[in-house]
Short mmCIF file of C-alpha atoms and ligand atoms in Angstrom, two decimals:
data_model
loop_
_atom_site.label_atom_id
_atom_site.label_comp_id
_atom_site.label_asym_id
_atom_site.label_seq_id
_atom_site.Cartn_x
_atom_site.Cartn_y
_atom_site.Cartn_z
CA MET A 2 15.14 -14.91 -9.30
CA SER A 3 13.40 -13.40 -12.17
CA ARG A 4 12.90 -13.44 -15.94
CA GLU A 5 12.64 -17.74 -15.43
CA ASP A 6 11.01 -17.75 -12.82
CA THR A 7 7.76 -15.82 -13.93
CA PRO A 8 5.06 -16.69 -13.77
CA THR A 9 5.51 -17.01 -9.48
CA PRO A 10 2.94 -19.40 -8.04
CA HIS A 11 1.33 -16.12 -6.71
CA ILE A 12 1.40 -14.11 -9.75
CA GLY A 13 0.06 -15.76 -12.92
CA GLY A 14 1.58 -12.56 -15.59
CA LYS A 15 5.10 -13.31 -16.92
CA TYR A 16 8.32 -11.26 -16.50
CA ASP A 17 7.16 -8.40 -18.88
CA ASP A 18 3.93 -8.18 -18.07
CA VAL A 19 4.92 -5.88 -14.54
CA ALA A 20 5.46 -2.37 -14.66
CA LYS A 21 8.65 -1.35 -13.02
CA GLY A 22 5.81 0.64 -10.67
CA ILE A 23 3.27 -0.87 -9.47
CA LEU A 24 -0.04 0.05 -6.96
CA VAL A 25 -0.89 -1.95 -4.82
CA CYS A 26 -4.10 -2.84 -2.13
CA GLY A 27 -5.75 -5.02 0.10
CA ASP A 28 -9.11 -5.54 -2.70
CA PRO A 29 -8.60 -6.88 -5.70
CA LEU A 30 -11.85 -5.09 -7.34
CA ARG A 31 -10.31 -2.32 -5.92
CA ALA A 32 -7.35 -2.90 -8.21
CA ARG A 33 -9.63 -3.59 -10.63
CA HIS A 34 -11.30 -0.26 -10.37
CA MET A 35 -8.62 1.83 -11.19
CA ALA A 36 -7.57 -0.52 -14.34
CA GLU A 37 -11.31 0.63 -15.55
CA ASN A 38 -11.50 4.18 -14.22
CA TYR A 39 -7.56 5.06 -14.17
CA LEU A 40 -4.64 3.13 -16.96
CA THR A 41 -5.48 2.88 -20.42
CA ASN A 42 -4.93 0.09 -22.53
CA ALA A 43 -5.37 -1.91 -18.74
CA VAL A 44 -4.77 -5.81 -19.85
CA CYS A 45 -5.29 -8.14 -17.03
CA TYR A 46 -2.37 -10.47 -16.52
CA SER A 47 -3.53 -12.33 -13.03
CA GLU A 48 -5.97 -13.43 -11.39
CA ILE A 49 -5.14 -16.58 -9.05
CA ARG A 50 -6.96 -16.34 -5.98
CA GLY A 51 -9.34 -13.84 -8.03
CA MET A 52 -6.18 -11.38 -6.87
CA TYR A 53 -6.15 -9.48 -9.96
CA GLY A 54 -3.52 -7.61 -11.33
CA TYR A 55 -3.92 -4.91 -14.95
CA THR A 56 -1.11 -2.98 -15.96
CA GLY A 57 -1.63 0.09 -18.18
CA ASP A 58 -1.25 3.60 -19.68
CA TYR A 59 -1.57 6.03 -16.58
CA ARG A 60 -0.16 10.34 -18.53
CA GLY A 61 1.76 8.06 -21.17
CA LYS A 62 3.14 6.42 -17.86
CA ARG A 63 3.50 2.37 -18.00
CA VAL A 64 1.96 0.95 -14.85
CA SER A 65 0.67 -1.97 -13.36
CA VAL A 66 -2.69 -2.14 -10.78
CA GLN A 67 -3.15 -5.15 -8.86
CA GLY A 68 -4.66 -6.65 -5.30
CA HIS A 69 -1.94 -8.05 -2.23
CA GLY A 70 -4.90 -9.59 0.60
CA MET A 71 -5.81 -8.29 4.28
CA GLY A 72 -2.58 -8.31 6.31
CA ILE A 73 1.18 -9.09 6.66
CA PRO A 74 1.92 -12.04 5.50
CA SER A 75 -0.43 -11.92 2.49
CA ILE A 76 1.10 -8.60 1.17
CA GLY A 77 4.48 -10.16 2.13
CA ILE A 78 4.12 -12.76 -0.01
CA TYR A 79 2.95 -10.28 -3.22
CA SER A 80 5.43 -8.24 -2.49
CA TYR A 81 8.85 -10.62 -2.54
CA GLU A 82 7.33 -11.79 -6.17
CA LEU A 83 7.10 -8.35 -7.14
CA PHE A 84 10.46 -7.20 -5.80
CA HIS A 85 12.16 -10.21 -6.40
CA PHE A 86 11.25 -12.27 -9.63
CA TYR A 87 9.47 -9.58 -11.86
CA ASP A 88 11.90 -6.84 -10.69
CA VAL A 89 9.58 -4.15 -9.79
CA GLU A 90 12.26 -0.55 -8.29
CA ARG A 91 8.59 1.34 -6.48
CA ILE A 92 5.84 -0.46 -4.99
CA VAL A 93 3.04 1.99 -3.21
CA ARG A 94 0.63 0.64 -1.41
CA VAL A 95 -3.41 2.64 -1.60
CA GLY A 96 -5.18 1.16 1.52
CA THR A 97 -7.75 2.61 4.54
CA CYS A 98 -7.03 2.83 7.80
CA GLY A 99 -8.55 4.06 11.41
CA THR A 100 -6.74 7.46 13.22
CA PHE A 101 -6.13 7.70 16.86
CA SER A 102 -5.87 11.98 16.77
CA GLU A 103 -8.00 14.74 16.45
CA ASP A 104 -5.75 16.28 14.04
CA VAL A 105 -6.41 13.79 11.22
CA LYS A 106 -9.36 14.21 9.52
CA LEU A 107 -12.01 11.80 8.03
CA GLY A 108 -11.21 11.29 3.83
CA SER A 109 -8.08 12.89 4.26
CA VAL A 110 -4.47 10.54 2.58
CA LEU A 111 -2.61 9.80 5.76
CA ILE A 112 1.10 9.79 3.98
CA ALA A 113 3.16 6.68 6.32
CA MET A 114 6.31 7.66 6.86
CA GLY A 115 7.21 4.76 9.47
CA ALA A 116 5.49 1.55 10.14
CA CYS A 117 4.92 0.32 13.63
CA THR A 118 4.33 -3.66 14.12
CA ASP A 119 2.94 -6.13 16.19
CA SER A 120 3.68 -8.75 14.24
CA ASN A 121 6.59 -10.73 14.01
CA PHE A 122 6.98 -10.81 10.60
CA ALA A 123 10.76 -10.19 11.22
CA ASP A 124 12.36 -11.78 13.46
CA LYS A 125 12.94 -14.68 10.56
CA TYR A 126 15.66 -11.95 9.99
CA HIS A 127 17.55 -12.54 13.53
CA LEU A 128 18.21 -8.07 13.55
CA PRO A 129 20.25 -7.61 17.01
CA GLY A 130 17.37 -4.95 17.90
CA THR A 131 13.96 -3.85 16.67
CA TYR A 132 14.04 -2.88 12.52
CA ALA A 133 12.30 1.02 12.29
CA PRO A 134 10.58 0.06 9.18
CA ILE A 135 10.27 3.51 7.00
CA ALA A 136 8.63 4.59 3.70
CA ASP A 137 11.55 5.93 0.78
CA PHE A 138 11.86 9.32 0.76
CA GLY A 139 11.63 10.13 -2.83
CA LEU A 140 8.38 8.69 -2.92
CA LEU A 141 7.35 10.86 0.16
CA ARG A 142 8.39 13.58 -0.90
CA SER A 143 6.32 13.50 -4.07
CA ALA A 144 3.52 12.10 -2.22
CA VAL A 145 3.95 15.38 -0.77
CA GLU A 146 4.22 17.28 -3.12
CA THR A 147 1.04 16.18 -5.32
CA ALA A 148 -1.87 15.99 -2.91
CA GLU A 149 -0.01 19.61 -1.91
CA ARG A 150 -0.58 19.99 -5.65
CA LEU A 151 -3.65 18.90 -6.36
CA GLY A 152 -5.20 19.82 -2.99
CA ILE A 153 -6.10 17.64 -1.15
CA PRO A 154 -5.80 16.68 2.64
CA TYR A 155 -2.92 15.03 4.30
CA SER A 156 -0.52 13.81 7.07
CA VAL A 157 2.39 12.93 7.59
CA GLY A 158 3.38 10.03 10.01
CA ASN A 159 3.69 6.83 11.96
CA ILE A 160 1.77 4.48 12.11
CA LEU A 161 1.28 0.99 13.37
CA SER A 162 0.63 -2.42 11.12
CA SER A 163 -1.27 -4.48 13.29
CA ASP A 164 -2.25 -8.41 12.85
CA SER A 165 -5.09 -7.86 14.33
CA PHE A 166 -8.34 -6.28 12.96
CA TYR A 167 -11.38 -8.29 15.93
CA ASP A 168 -10.49 -8.33 19.42
CA ALA A 169 -6.68 -6.03 19.24
CA PRO A 170 -5.23 -4.84 22.53
CA ASP A 171 -5.65 -1.26 23.14
CA GLN A 172 -3.99 -0.19 20.32
CA THR A 173 -4.83 3.31 21.11
CA ASP A 174 -1.43 3.53 23.26
CA TRP A 175 0.14 3.66 19.67
CA ALA A 176 -1.25 7.43 20.41
CA ARG A 177 1.15 8.26 23.11
CA VAL A 178 3.96 8.16 20.84
CA GLY A 179 2.36 9.75 18.38
CA VAL A 180 1.02 6.63 16.14
CA LEU A 181 -1.25 8.09 13.91
CA GLY A 182 -3.04 5.64 12.55
CA VAL A 183 -3.92 1.77 12.19
CA GLU A 184 -3.76 -0.17 9.27
CA MET A 185 -2.09 -4.04 8.46
CA GLU A 186 0.39 -3.85 6.03
CA ALA A 187 2.95 -1.04 5.82
CA SER A 188 5.34 -2.54 7.83
CA GLY A 189 5.45 -6.13 6.54
CA LEU A 190 6.03 -4.15 2.70
CA TYR A 191 8.71 -1.59 4.07
CA LEU A 192 10.33 -4.41 5.61
CA ASN A 193 10.71 -6.48 2.35
CA ALA A 194 11.43 -3.29 -0.09
CA ALA A 195 14.60 -2.57 2.58
CA MET A 196 15.61 -5.77 1.83
CA ALA A 197 15.29 -5.88 -1.63
CA GLY A 198 17.43 -2.81 -1.88
CA ARG A 199 13.45 -1.30 -3.16
CA LYS A 200 11.37 2.02 -2.90
CA ALA A 201 7.86 1.53 -1.31
CA LEU A 202 5.60 3.67 0.11
CA THR A 203 2.02 3.56 1.81
CA ILE A 204 -0.56 5.84 0.93
CA LEU A 205 -4.19 5.63 2.89
CA SER A 206 -7.68 7.15 2.59
CA VAL A 207 -8.29 7.43 6.68
CA THR A 208 -12.05 5.74 7.23
CA ASP A 209 -12.63 5.87 10.48
CA ASN A 210 -11.87 7.14 14.06
CA LEU A 211 -11.07 4.82 16.61
CA VAL A 212 -10.99 7.45 19.46
CA THR A 213 -14.38 8.86 18.17
CA GLY A 214 -16.55 5.80 16.95
CA GLU A 215 -16.82 8.16 13.95
CA ARG A 216 -16.71 6.32 10.53
CA MET A 217 -16.87 7.95 7.11
CA LYS A 218 -19.89 8.22 5.62
CA VAL A 219 -20.36 6.47 1.90
CA GLU A 220 -20.22 10.29 -0.04
CA GLN A 221 -17.06 11.09 1.31
CA ARG A 222 -15.47 7.12 1.32
CA GLN A 223 -15.12 7.04 -2.74
CA LYS A 224 -13.44 11.37 -3.15
CA GLY A 225 -11.81 9.60 -0.15
CA LEU A 226 -10.11 6.64 -1.90
CA ASP A 227 -10.12 8.39 -5.29
CA ASP A 228 -8.39 11.36 -3.53
CA MET A 229 -5.41 8.64 -2.27
CA CYS A 230 -5.33 6.59 -5.88
CA ARG A 231 -5.12 9.98 -8.04
CA ILE A 232 -1.79 10.73 -5.92
CA GLY A 233 -0.37 6.63 -6.16
CA LEU A 234 -0.82 7.73 -10.22
CA GLU A 235 1.19 10.50 -10.34
CA ILE A 236 3.82 9.05 -8.05
CA ILE A 237 4.15 5.69 -9.44
N1 HPA B 305 -7.47 -1.27 12.09
C1 HPA B 305 -7.26 -2.13 10.83
N2 HPA B 305 -6.88 -2.26 9.83
C2 HPA B 305 -7.85 -0.92 9.65
C3 HPA B 305 -8.63 0.27 9.96
C4 HPA B 305 -9.54 -0.55 11.69
O1 HPA B 305 -9.51 0.15 12.29
N3 HPA B 305 -9.82 0.58 9.74
C5 HPA B 305 -9.36 0.86 8.88
N4 HPA B 305 -8.16 -0.38 8.05
#
């Protein structure tokens, strides 16, 4: 699987259209926003299902940005095709999350060292136990160093990748084992990276506190998203 299998069923680009380091995000319009605002010479390589993908330059480095949709099955498809068909080496997901912790501030960045899950995505591999999906240490270390250098407030820790957004079981129970926040994709991305022998990281902008009900205000929101994208682009 690779060059001759591109374009794929879900990504319209040819093999060489996609950079070896790619930032992915749930919302395809955020991918377009990153291409238009942070990249130079950006070229759109995919519009299939409106899941835009662009390749351009960030400070002299060739980078791609692409949407991945919502939930583990969706990021599972995009990350699989990127790793196996386009030989992408590094995927950094930039997304949003809710937090369970008082110490994790709205508008800050949460870097996901590990990702628990209530999904059974890993069951297909019939592992003799429970797999612990983790980030690539080199990308994680670079993200922390970059946040420090840019003065961006951040936390590092374990998160939950949940299959449910609505009518979820009480997710705050996860706080008892130190889980800091919840989103819906990182665990699938980390598992796919491990199966492909490639690197992945998830960087999240904290948009709401699930314990206090506090939500990020509109003005705060763009700053948090920009901080997260900036870290991603610097390290990819
Ligand atoms: N759950 C899942 N994904 C999210 C949330 C949430 O509460 N907030 C932002 N992304």
